Each structure stands twice: as structure tokens, then as C-alpha cells.
Short mmCIF file of C-alpha atoms in Angstrom, two decimals:
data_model
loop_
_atom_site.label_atom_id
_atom_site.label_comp_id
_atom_site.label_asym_id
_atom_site.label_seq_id
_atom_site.Cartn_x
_atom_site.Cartn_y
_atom_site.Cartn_z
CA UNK A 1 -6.66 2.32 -49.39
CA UNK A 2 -9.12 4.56 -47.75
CA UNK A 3 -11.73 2.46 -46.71
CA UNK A 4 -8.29 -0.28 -45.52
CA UNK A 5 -7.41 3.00 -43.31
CA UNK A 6 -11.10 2.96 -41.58
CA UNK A 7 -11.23 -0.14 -41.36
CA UNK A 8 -8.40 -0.40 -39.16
CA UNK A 9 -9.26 3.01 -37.25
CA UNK A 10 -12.57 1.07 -36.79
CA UNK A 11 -10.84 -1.86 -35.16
CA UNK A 12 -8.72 -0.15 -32.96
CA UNK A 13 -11.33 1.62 -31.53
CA UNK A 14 -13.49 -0.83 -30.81
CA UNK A 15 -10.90 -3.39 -29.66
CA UNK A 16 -9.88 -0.14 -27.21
CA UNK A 17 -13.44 0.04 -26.24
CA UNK A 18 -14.24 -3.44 -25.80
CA UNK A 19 -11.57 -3.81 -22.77
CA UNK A 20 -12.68 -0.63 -21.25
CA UNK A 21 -15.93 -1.59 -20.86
CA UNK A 22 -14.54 -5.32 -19.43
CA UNK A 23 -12.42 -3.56 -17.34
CA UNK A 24 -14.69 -1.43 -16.00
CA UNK A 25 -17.94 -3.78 -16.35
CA UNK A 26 -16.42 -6.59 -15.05
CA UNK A 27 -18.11 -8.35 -11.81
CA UNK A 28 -17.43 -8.49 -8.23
CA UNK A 29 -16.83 -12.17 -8.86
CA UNK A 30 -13.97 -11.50 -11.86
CA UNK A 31 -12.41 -8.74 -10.01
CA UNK A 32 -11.94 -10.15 -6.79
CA UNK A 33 -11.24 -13.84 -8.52
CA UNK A 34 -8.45 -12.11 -10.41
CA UNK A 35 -7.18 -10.18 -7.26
CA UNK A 36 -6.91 -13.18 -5.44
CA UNK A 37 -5.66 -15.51 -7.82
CA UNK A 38 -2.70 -12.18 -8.57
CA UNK A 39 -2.01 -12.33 -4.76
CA UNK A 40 -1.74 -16.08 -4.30
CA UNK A 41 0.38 -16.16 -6.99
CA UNK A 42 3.29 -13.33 -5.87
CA UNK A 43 2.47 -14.50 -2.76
CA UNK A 44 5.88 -16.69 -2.46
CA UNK A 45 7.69 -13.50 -4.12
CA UNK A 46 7.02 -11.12 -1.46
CA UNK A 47 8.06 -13.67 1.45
CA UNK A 48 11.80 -14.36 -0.29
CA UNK A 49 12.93 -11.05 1.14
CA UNK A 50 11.98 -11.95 4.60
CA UNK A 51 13.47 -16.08 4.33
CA UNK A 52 16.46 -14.23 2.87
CA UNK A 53 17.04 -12.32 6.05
CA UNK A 54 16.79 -15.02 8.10
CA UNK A 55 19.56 -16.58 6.00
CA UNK A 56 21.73 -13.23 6.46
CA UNK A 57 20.76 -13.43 9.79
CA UNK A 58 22.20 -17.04 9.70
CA UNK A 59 25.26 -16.59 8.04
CA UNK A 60 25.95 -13.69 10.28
CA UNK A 61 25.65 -15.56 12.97
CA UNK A 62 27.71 -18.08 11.76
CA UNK A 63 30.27 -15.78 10.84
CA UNK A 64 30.88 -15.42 15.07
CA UNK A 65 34.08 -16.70 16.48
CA UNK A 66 33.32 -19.37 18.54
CA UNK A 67 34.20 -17.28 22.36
CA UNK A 68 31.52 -15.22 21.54
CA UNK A 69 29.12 -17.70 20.27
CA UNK A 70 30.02 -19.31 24.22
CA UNK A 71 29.11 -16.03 25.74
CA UNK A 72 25.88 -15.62 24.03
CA UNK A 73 25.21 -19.38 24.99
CA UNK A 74 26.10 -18.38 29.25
CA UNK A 75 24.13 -15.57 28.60
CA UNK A 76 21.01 -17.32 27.28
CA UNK A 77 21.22 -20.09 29.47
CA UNK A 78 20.46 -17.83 32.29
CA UNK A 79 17.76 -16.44 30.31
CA UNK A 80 16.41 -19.58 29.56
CA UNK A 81 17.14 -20.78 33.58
CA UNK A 82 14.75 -17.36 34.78
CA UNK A 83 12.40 -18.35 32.31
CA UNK A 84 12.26 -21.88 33.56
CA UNK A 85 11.31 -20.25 36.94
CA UNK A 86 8.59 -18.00 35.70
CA UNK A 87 7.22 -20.76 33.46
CA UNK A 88 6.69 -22.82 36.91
CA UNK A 89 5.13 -20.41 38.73
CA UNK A 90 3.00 -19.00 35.22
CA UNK A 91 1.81 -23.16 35.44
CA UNK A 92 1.57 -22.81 39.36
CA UNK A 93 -1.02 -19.53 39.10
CA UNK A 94 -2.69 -21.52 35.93
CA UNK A 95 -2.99 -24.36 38.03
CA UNK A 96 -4.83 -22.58 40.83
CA UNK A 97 -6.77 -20.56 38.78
CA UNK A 98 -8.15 -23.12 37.09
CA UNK A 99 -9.25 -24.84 39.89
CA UNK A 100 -10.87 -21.66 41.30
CA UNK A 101 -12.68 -21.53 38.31
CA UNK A 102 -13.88 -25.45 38.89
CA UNK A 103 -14.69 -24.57 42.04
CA UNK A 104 -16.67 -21.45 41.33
CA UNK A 105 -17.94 -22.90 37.76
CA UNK A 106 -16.64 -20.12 36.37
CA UNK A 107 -16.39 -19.93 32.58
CA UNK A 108 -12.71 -20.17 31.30
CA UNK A 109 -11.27 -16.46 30.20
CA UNK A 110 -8.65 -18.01 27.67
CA UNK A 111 -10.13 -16.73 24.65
CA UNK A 112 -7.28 -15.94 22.11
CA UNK A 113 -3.79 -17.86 21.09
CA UNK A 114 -0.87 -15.87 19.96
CA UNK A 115 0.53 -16.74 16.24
CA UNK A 116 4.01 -15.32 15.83
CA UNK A 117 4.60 -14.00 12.45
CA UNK A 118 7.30 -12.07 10.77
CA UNK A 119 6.21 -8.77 8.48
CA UNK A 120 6.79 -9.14 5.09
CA UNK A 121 6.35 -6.19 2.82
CA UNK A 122 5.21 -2.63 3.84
CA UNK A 123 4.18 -0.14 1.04
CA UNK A 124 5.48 3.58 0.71
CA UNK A 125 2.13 4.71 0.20
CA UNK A 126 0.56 2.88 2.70
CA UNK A 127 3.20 3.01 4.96
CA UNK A 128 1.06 3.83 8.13
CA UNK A 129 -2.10 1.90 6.69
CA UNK A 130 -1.64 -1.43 6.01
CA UNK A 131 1.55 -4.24 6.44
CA UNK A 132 1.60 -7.44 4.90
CA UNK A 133 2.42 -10.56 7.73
CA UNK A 134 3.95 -13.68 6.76
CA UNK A 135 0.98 -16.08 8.41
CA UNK A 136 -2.16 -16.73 6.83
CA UNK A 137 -5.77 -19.06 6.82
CA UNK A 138 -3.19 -21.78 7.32
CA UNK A 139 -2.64 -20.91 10.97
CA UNK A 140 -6.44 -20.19 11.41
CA UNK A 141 -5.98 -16.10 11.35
CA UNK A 142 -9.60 -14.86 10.42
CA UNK A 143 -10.62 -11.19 9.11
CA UNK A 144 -10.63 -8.99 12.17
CA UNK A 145 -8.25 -11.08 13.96
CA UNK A 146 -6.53 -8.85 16.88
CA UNK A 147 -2.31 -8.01 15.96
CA UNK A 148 0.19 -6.95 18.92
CA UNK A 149 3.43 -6.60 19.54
CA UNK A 150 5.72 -5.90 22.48
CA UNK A 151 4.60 -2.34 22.09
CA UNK A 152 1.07 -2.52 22.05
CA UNK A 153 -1.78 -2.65 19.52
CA UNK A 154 -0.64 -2.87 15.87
CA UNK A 155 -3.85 -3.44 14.18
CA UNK A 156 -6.48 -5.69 13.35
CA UNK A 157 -6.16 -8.63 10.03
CA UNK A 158 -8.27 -6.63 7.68
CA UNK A 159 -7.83 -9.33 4.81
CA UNK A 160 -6.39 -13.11 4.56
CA UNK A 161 -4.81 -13.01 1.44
CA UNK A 162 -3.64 -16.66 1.17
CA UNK A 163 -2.55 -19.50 3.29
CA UNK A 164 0.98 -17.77 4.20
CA UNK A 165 0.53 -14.17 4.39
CA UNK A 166 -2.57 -11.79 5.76
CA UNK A 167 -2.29 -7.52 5.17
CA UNK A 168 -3.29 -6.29 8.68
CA UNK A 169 -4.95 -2.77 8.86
CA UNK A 170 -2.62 -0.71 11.18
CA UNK A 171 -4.17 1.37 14.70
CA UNK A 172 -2.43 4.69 13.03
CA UNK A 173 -4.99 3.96 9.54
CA UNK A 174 -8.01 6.30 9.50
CA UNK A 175 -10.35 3.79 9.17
CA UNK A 176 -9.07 1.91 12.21
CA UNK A 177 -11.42 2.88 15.42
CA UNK A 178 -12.11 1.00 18.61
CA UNK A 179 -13.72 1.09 21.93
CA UNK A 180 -11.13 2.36 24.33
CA UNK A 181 -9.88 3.38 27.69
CA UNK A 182 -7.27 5.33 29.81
CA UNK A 183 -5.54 3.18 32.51
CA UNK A 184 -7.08 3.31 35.49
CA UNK A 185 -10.18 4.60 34.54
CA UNK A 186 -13.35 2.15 33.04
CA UNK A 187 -15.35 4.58 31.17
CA UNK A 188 -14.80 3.53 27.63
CA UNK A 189 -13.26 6.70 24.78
CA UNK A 190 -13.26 6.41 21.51
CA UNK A 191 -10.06 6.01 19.57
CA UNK A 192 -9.10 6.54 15.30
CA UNK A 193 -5.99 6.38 13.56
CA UNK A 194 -5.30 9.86 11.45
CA UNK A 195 -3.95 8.42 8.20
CA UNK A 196 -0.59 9.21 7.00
CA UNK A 197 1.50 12.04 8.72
CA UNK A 198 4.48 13.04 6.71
CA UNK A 199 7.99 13.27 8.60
CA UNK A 200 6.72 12.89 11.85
CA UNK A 201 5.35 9.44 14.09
CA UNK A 202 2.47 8.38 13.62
CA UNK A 203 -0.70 9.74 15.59
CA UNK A 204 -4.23 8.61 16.77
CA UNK A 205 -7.16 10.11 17.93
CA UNK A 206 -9.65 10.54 21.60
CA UNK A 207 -12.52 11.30 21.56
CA UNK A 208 -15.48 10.97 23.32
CA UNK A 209 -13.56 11.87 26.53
CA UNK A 210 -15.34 13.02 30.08
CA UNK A 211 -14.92 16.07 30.96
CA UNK A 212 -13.28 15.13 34.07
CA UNK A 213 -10.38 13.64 32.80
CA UNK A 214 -6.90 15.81 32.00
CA UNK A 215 -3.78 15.21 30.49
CA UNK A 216 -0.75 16.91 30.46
CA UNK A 217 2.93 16.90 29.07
CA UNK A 218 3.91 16.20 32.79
CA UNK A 219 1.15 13.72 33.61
CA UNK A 220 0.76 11.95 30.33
CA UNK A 221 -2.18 9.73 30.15
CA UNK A 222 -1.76 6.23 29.11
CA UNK A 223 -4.28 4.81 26.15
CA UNK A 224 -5.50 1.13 26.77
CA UNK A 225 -7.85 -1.10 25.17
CA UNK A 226 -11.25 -1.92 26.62
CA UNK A 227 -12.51 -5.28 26.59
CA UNK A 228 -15.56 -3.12 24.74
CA UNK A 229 -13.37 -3.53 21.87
CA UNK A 230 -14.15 -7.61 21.29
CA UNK A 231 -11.53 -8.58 19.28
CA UNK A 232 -8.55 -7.07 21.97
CA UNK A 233 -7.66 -8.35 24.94
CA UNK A 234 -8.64 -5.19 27.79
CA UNK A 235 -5.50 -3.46 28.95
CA UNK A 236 -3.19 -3.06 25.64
CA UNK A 237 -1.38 -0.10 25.67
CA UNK A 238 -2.27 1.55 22.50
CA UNK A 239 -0.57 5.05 22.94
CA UNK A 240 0.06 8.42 25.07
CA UNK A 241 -2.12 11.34 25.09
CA UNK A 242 -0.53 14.64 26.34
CA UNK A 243 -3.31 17.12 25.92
CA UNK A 244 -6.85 16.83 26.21
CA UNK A 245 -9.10 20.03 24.33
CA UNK A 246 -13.02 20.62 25.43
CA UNK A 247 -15.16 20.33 22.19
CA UNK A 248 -16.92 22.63 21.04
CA UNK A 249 -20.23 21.02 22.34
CA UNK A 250 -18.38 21.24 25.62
CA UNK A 251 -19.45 17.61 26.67
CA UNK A 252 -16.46 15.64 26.01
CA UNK A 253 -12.87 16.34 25.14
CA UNK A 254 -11.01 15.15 22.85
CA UNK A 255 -6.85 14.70 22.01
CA UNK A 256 -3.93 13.10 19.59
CA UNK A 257 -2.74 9.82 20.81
CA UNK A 258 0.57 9.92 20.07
CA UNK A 259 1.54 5.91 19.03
CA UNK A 260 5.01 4.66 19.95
CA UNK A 261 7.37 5.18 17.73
CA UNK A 262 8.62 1.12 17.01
CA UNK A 263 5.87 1.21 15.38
CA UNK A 264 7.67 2.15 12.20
CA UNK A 265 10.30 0.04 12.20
CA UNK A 266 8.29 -3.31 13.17
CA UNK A 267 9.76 -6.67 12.35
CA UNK A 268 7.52 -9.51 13.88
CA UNK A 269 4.18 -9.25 15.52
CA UNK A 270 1.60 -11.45 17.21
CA UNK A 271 -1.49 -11.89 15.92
CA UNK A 272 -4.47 -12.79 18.28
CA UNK A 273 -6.19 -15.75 17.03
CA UNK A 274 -9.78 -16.68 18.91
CA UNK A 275 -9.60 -20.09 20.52
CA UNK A 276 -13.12 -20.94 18.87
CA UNK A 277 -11.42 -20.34 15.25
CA UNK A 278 -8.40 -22.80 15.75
CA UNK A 279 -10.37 -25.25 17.51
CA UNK A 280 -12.47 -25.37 14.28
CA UNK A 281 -9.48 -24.77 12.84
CA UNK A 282 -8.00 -28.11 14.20
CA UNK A 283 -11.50 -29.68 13.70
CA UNK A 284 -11.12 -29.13 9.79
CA UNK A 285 -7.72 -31.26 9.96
CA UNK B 1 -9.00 30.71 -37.52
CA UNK B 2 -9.52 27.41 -39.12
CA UNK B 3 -6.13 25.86 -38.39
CA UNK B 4 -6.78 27.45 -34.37
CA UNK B 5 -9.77 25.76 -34.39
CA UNK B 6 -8.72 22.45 -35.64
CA UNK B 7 -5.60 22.89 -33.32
CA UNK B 8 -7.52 23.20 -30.07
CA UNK B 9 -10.37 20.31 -31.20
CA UNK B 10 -6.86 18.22 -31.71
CA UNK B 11 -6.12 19.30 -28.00
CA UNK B 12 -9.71 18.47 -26.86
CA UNK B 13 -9.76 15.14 -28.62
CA UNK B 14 -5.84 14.11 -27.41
CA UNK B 15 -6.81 15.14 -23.89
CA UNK B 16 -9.86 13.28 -23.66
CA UNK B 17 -8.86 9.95 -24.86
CA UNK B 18 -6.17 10.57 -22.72
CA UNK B 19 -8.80 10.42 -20.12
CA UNK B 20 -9.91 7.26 -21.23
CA UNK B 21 -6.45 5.91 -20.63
CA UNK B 22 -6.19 7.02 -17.23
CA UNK B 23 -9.77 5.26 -16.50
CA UNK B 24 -8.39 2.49 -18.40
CA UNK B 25 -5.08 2.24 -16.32
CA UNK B 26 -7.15 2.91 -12.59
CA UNK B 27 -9.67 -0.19 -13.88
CA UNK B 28 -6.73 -2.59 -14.53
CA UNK B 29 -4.96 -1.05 -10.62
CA UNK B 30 -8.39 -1.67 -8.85
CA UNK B 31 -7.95 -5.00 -10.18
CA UNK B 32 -4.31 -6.26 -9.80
CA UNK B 33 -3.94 -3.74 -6.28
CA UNK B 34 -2.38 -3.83 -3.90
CA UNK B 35 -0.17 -6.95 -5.22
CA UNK B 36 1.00 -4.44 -7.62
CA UNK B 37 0.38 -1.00 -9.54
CA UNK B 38 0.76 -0.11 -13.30
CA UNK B 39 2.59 3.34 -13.51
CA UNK B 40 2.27 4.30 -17.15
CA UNK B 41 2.84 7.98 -17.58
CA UNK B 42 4.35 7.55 -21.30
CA UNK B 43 0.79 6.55 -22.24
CA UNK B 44 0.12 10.10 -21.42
CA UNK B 45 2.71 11.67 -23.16
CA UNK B 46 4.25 10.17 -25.74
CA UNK B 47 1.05 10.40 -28.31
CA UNK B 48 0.65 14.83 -27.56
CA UNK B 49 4.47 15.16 -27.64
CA UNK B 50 4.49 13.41 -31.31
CA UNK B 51 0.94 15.16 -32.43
CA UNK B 52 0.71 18.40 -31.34
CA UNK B 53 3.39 21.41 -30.43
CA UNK B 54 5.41 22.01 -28.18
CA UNK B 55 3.55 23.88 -26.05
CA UNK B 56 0.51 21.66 -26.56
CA UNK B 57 1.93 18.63 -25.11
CA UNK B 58 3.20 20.32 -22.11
CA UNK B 59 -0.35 21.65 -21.45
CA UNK B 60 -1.23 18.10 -21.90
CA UNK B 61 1.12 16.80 -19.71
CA UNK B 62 0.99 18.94 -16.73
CA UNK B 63 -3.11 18.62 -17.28
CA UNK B 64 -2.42 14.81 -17.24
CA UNK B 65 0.05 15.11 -14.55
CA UNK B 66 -2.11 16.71 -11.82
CA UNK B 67 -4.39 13.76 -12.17
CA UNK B 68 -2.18 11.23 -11.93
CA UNK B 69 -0.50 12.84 -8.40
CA UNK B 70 -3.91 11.28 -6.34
CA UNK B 71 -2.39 7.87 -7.38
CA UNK B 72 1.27 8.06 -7.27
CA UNK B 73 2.21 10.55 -4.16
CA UNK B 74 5.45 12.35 -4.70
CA UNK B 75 6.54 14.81 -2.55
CA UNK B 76 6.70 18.62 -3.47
CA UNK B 77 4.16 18.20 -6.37
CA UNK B 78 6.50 17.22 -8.44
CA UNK B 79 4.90 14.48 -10.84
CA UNK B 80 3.01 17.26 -13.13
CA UNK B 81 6.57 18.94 -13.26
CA UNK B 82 8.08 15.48 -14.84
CA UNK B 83 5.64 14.66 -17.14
CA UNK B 84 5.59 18.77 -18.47
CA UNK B 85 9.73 18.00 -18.92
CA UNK B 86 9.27 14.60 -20.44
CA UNK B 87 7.00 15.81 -22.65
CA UNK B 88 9.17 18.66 -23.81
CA UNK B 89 12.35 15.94 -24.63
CA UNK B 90 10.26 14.26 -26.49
CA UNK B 91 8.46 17.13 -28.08
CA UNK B 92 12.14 18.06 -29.17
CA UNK B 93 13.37 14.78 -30.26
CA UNK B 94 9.84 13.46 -32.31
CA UNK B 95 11.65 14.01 -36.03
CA UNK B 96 14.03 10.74 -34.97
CA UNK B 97 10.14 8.86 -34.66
CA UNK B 98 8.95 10.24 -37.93
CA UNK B 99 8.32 6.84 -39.17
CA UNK B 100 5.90 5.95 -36.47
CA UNK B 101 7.93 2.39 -36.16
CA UNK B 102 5.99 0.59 -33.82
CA UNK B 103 9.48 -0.62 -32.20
CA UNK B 104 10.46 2.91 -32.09
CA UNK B 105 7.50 3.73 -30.02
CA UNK B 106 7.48 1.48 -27.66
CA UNK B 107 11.09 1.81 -27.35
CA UNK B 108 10.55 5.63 -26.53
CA UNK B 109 7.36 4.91 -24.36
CA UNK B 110 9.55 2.64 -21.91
CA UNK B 111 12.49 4.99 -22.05
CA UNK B 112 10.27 8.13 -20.86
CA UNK B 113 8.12 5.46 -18.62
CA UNK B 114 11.40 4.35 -16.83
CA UNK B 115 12.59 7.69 -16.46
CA UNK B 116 9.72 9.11 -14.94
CA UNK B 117 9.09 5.80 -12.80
CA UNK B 118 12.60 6.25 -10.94
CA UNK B 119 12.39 9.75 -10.77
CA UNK B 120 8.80 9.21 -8.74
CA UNK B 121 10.13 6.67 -7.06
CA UNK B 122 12.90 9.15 -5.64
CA UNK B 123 10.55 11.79 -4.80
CA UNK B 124 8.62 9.28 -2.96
CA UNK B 125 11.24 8.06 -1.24
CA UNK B 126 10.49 9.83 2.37
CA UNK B 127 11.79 8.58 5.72
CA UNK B 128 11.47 5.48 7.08
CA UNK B 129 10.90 2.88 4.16
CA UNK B 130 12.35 0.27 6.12
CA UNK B 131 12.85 -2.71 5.18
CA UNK B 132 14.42 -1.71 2.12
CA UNK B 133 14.38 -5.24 0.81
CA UNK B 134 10.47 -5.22 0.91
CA UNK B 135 10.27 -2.24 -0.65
CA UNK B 136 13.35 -2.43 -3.21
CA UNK B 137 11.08 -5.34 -4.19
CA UNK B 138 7.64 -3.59 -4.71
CA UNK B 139 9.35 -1.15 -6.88
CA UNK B 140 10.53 -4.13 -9.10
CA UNK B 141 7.57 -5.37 -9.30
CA UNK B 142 5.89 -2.49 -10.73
CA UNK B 143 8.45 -1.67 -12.86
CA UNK B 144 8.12 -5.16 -14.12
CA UNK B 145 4.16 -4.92 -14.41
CA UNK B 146 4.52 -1.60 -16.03
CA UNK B 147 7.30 -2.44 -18.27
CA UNK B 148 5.41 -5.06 -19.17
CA UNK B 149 2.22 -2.89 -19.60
CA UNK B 150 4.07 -0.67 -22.05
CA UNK B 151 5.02 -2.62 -23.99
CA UNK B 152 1.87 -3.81 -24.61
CA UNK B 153 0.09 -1.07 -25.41
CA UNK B 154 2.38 1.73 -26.05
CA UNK B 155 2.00 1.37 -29.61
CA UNK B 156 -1.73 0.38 -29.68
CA UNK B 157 -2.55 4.23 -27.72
CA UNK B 158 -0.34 6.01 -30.40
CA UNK B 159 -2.33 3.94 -33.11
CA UNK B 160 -5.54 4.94 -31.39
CA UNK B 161 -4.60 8.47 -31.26
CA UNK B 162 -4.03 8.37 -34.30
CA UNK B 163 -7.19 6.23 -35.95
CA UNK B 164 -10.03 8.04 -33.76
CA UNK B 165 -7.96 11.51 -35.63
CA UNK B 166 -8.72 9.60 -39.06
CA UNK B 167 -12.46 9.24 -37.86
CA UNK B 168 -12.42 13.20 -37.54
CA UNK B 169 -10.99 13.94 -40.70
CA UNK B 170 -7.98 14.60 -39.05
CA UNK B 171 -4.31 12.85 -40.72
CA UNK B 172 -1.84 12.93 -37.63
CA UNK B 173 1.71 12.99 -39.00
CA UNK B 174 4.46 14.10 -37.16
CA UNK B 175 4.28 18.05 -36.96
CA UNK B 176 7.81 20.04 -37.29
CA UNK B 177 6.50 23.67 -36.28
CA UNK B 178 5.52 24.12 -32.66
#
């Protein structure tokens, strides 16, 4: 009976003991095989809740009495009429720019395509760090893939996690930091995301700022991407800084970059994809 | 002086393969993160609040609870708060588990589990979690994954508890004075 009870203290140790050390001994390979083949998998679970609004969103509209469904339809068709006109003249200016370039032999500066794609999941503890999108390798998004939206800069694709979805590391993470600049000004700043800031908007940081250069509550200063960055377009708006502080080396200054606040309640996004990566993209189909 | 010292080794022994646990449970996170997150906080408690007093187990689960706050961030501090009051229920309610049933167990582990799960969820629950779809369905998820998780091994940690005790010299029954 005694030597029954070791026994099976025996065995439950070393079965406990056996999946530590594969848990914790496991390889890269395993780990990231498993992490992958997890995500894939609930991959179609955590896009239902978006397809399901769209069907809410559908009903809804369906749901309108037909007048007003008429009104929204005047309504857009003027939209869509002013559109019309900017499209010509947007295919007018293309037009004549790209026979400028011809001309000149200038290399073409089209170097990104936009992919629209809806936000899927965002994670309490991660709120400000990472999102998840609903576009993935399928659309030719790569790993450090530029993401905008009407707003500005939302992030950069920090992982492709399957065909339909990518988690995009957001401009207020910590470990987000880029080659910036104010508006109107060249010289390039340096800008980081502060991590997670509880009840309030999220933040960024300057630094690397000449001395010159001042900001106040009055005369806010306007945060832009510089085409330093590489993967972002130059000119993004990226946020607002109000104050700038001297260091304490006293050669630059430094501030918070104060993001806009949309950024929390983000719905759809557009993600920057290089023209080289969906040509090969297309060249693979 | 005997019975103190073979009280606090108990302690030690609990808290440490406790430890284990908690290594255990991160190993098994790194891997399935961030498509979803084992919260397991009965593994913690369940095995102290059955083995050792009253008192014990709360030191155990406070101890536990503080680690387990870098990983599941409630507001206010309050997960080592939880697991001290869970552990005190059950502490208070062990004689009903006398048997060590392993359906009793992991019935109780996913009780106390739950409980602590939606009370951390509600802590955590700051402003702006919008879309509450997306995030109604995380929560599920890991409830799921650690239901799931529980019942698993809910049994199997009390079992350990209990078998590297044996090893020691040390028969864990179900103790009535706290």
C-alpha cells in the first residue's frame, strides 16, 4: 500500500516535471509553430464580431423608411457628383505630372498603395499597444508595413498573423519610434510612444529637438512624419506638442506629443502597402 | 516546536511548487499569447486553502497574488485582495471537500477560478474598451481556455501537492484547526 502510494507520488511528479521542462525547453521552432498554428486557427473567431456589425449595420439600414433612404441617396449623389470632379482633375494633375516626369526622366514617387481594412479586436491590456486589422499576407501587407487613418499615423504592421488579419504596433506603444518632423521645419526629431496612460489620451514623445524651436499652448506645434522615417509617407500628422523643455544637456529639447484622441475609438484604417511588395505580390499569382 | 517547524516547511514547500505553477502557467501564455491567456488563480489557492490554516493560505494567497498582478492588471491592486478572500471561503468551507473527490475539486477550482476571473475582469474594465463586441469576445475566450485549463489540471496540482508532501514524510489530509 505504501510503496502503491510512492509510486504514484513518483508519477505525478515526474509527469508534472516532464511538461515543465517541455514547456519551458521547447524550441523557437515549436513555440512559434504552435503560436501560429493557435492564431490561424481563432483567426475566423475574432473577425465574426466585426462581419456581424456590418450585418447590424445592414439591417439597420434596412430598417430606414424609404424618404429617408431617398435623402441619403440626393445627398450622396452630390457627393459622389464633387467627387467625380476632383477625380478628373486628381487624373488631370496625374496626367501632367507624369509627363513631367517623362520629360525630366524623373523616377516615379508612387511608392505605396492603400489597403482598407476594418479593426478587429483590441485588447484591454494592450489597449494603446497593439490592434488586430482584418487584412493580412493575402493583400500583400508585409512586417513594418506603414498604417494611417484620416487622423494621422496609427502604427506600423508589427506581425502578419495569417492571410486575413495582421496586429499592427500602435504610434502611442513604447517601443514605437521614428524619424520625425514639425511642419514647416526639415530638421528631423525624434518621436516614441509612452506606453499605456491610464484615464487620460494617449501621449508620445520629442526629442532630439533644436534649441530654436518653441511651442506653446497658444502656438501649438504640429508633429509630422519625415520621409527619414522609410516606411511613412513625409508629411503625416502624427500629433500636437504644446510645450517644449531644454534638457538637461541643454542641447536639444524635448516634449509630450499629445496624439489625437480618435485614436481610441478607431474603426477602419489604411494600411500602406509598398508598390514593390504587391507587384511581387501579383507576380506570385 | 516540532509541529511550528513542520508547519512553516509545509508553507515553504506549498509556496514553492506554487511557484512552479505560475512558471508553468507563464510557459503555456508565452506560447498560446496573444490569441489567448490562461487565468488560473484556483491553481494557487485551492491546494493552501485545503492544506494548511487559515491564516496560512491567505499568506499564500496574497504572496501568490502580488505575482500574478504583472500579468493580469487590475486597477487599485486589487487581485492579491481576491485571491487573500477566495482563499479564506474556501479555507472556511474545506470540511464539505474532505473526501478529496477529484470531481469535487475541480468543481471548486472552476467555481473560485470563475469568480475571481469576472471579478478581474471588472476591475480591469477601465474606460474606453470599445468595441465591446471584440472585447466581450476575448474575455470568452479566456474564460473558455481557462475553464478548460482547470479542468484539466485542477485535480492533478491538488494531487501533486499532495504526493511531493508524501515524498517529505508529510500525509496532507484535510486540517480542521486553523
Amino acid at each position: 500500500m505504501s510503496s502503491n502510494k510512492i509510486n504514484t507520488a513518483l508519477l505525478n511528479i515526474a509527469t508534472f516535471v516532464v511538461i515543465l521542462v517541455l514547456c519551458a525547453g521547447a524550441p523557437t521552432f515549436v513555440r512559434h509553430f504552435t503560436e501560429s498554428a493557435f492564431a490561424s486557427f481563432k483567426a475566423p473567431l475574432e473577425t465574426i464580431p466585426s462581419h456581424l456589425k456590418d450585418l447590424e449595420q445592414f439591417w439597420l439600414l434596412r430598417g430606414d423608411s424609404k424618404t429617408s433612404l431617398i435623402e441619403a441617396c440626393r445627398d450622396l449623389a452630390r457627393v459622389n457628383a464633387m467627387y467625380q470632379i476632383k477625380v478628373m482633375e486628381n487624373e488631370a494633375l496625374s496626367a501632367r505630372l507624369r509627363r513631367y516626369q517623362s520629360m525630366w526622366a524623373m523616377p516615379s514617387d508612387a511608392k505605396f498603395r492603400p489597403e482598407i481594412a476594418r479593426v478587429v479586436r483590441r485588447d484591454i491590456s494592450a489597449w494603446w499597444q497593439y490592434m488586430v486589422i482584418r487584412k493580412g499576407s493575402s493583400s500583400g501587407i508585409e512586417v513594418g508595413d506603414a498604417v494611417i487613418y484620416s487622423g494621422g499615423v496609427v502604427g506600423r504592421i508589427k506581425k502578419v498573423l495569417s492571410s486575413d488579419t495582421s496586429l499592427v504596433e500602435l504610434v502611442s506603444d513604447r517601443n514605437f519610434r521614428m524619424a520625425a518632423r514639425f511642419e514647416g521645419d526639415d530638421r528631423p526629431v525624434v518621436y516614441q510612444g509612452v506606453g499605456q496612460m491610464t484615464f487620460r489620451s494617449a501621449q508620445g514623445q520629442v526629442s532630439d529637438v533644436f534649441t530654436d524651436i518653441s511651442a506653446s499652448y497658444d502656438k501649438p506645434l504640429r508633429l509630422c512624419t519625415s520621409s527619414l522615417a522609410g516606411t511613412f509617407p513625409d508629411g503625416l500628422y502624427i500629433g500636437t506638442v504644446r510645450n517644449l523643455a531644454v534638457d538637461s544637456d541643454g542641447m536639444f529639447k524635448s516634449g509630450k506629443v499629445y496624439l489625437n484622441s480618435a485614436l481610441d475609438s478607431i474603426n477602419e484604417v489604411a494600411v500602406l502597402v509598398k508598390i514593390s511588395n504587391s507587384n511581387s505580390e501579383k507576380s506570385k499569382r | 516546536m516540532k509541529l511550528e517547524k513542520k508547519i512553516v516547511f509545509r508553507f515553504l514547500r506549498i509556496l514553492i511548487l506554487n511557484l512552479l505553477f505560475l512558471v508553468f502557467v507563464d510557459e503555456l501564455n508565452d506560447i498560446f499569447s496573444p490569441s489567448a491567456y490562461i487565468i488560473a488563480p484556483a491553481l494557487y489557492i485551492i491546494a493552501p486553502a485545503l492544506f494548511l490554516g487559515t491564516l496560512g493560505a491567505f499568506f499564500v494567497a496574497i504572496i501568490m497574488g502580488f505575482f500574478c498582478s504583472v500579468s493580469i492588471d487590475t486597477s487599485f491592486g486589487v487581485l492579491p485582495i481576491l485571491f487573500g478572500i477566495a482563499s479564506i471561503v474556501v479555507s472556511r468551507h474545506r470540511s464539505k471537500f474532505r473526501n478529496l473527490e477529484s470531481t469535487g475539486i475541480i468543481l471548486l477550482s472552476w467555481g473560485v477560478n470563475m469568480s475571481i476571473f469576472v471579478l478581474a475582469v471588472l476591475f480591469a474594465f477601465t474606460r474606453g474598451v470599445a468595441p465591446y463586441s471584440s472585447y466581450m469576445l476575448r474575455v470568452f475566450v479566456d474564460a473558455v481556455f481557462s475553464s478548460m485549463f482547470i479542468i484539466i489540471f485542477s485535480a492533478f496540482a491538488v494531487n501533486l501537492q499532495r504526493s511531493l508532501a508524501y515524498l517529505f514524510g508529510d500525509d496532507l489530509n484535510l486540517r480542521d484547526d486553523s
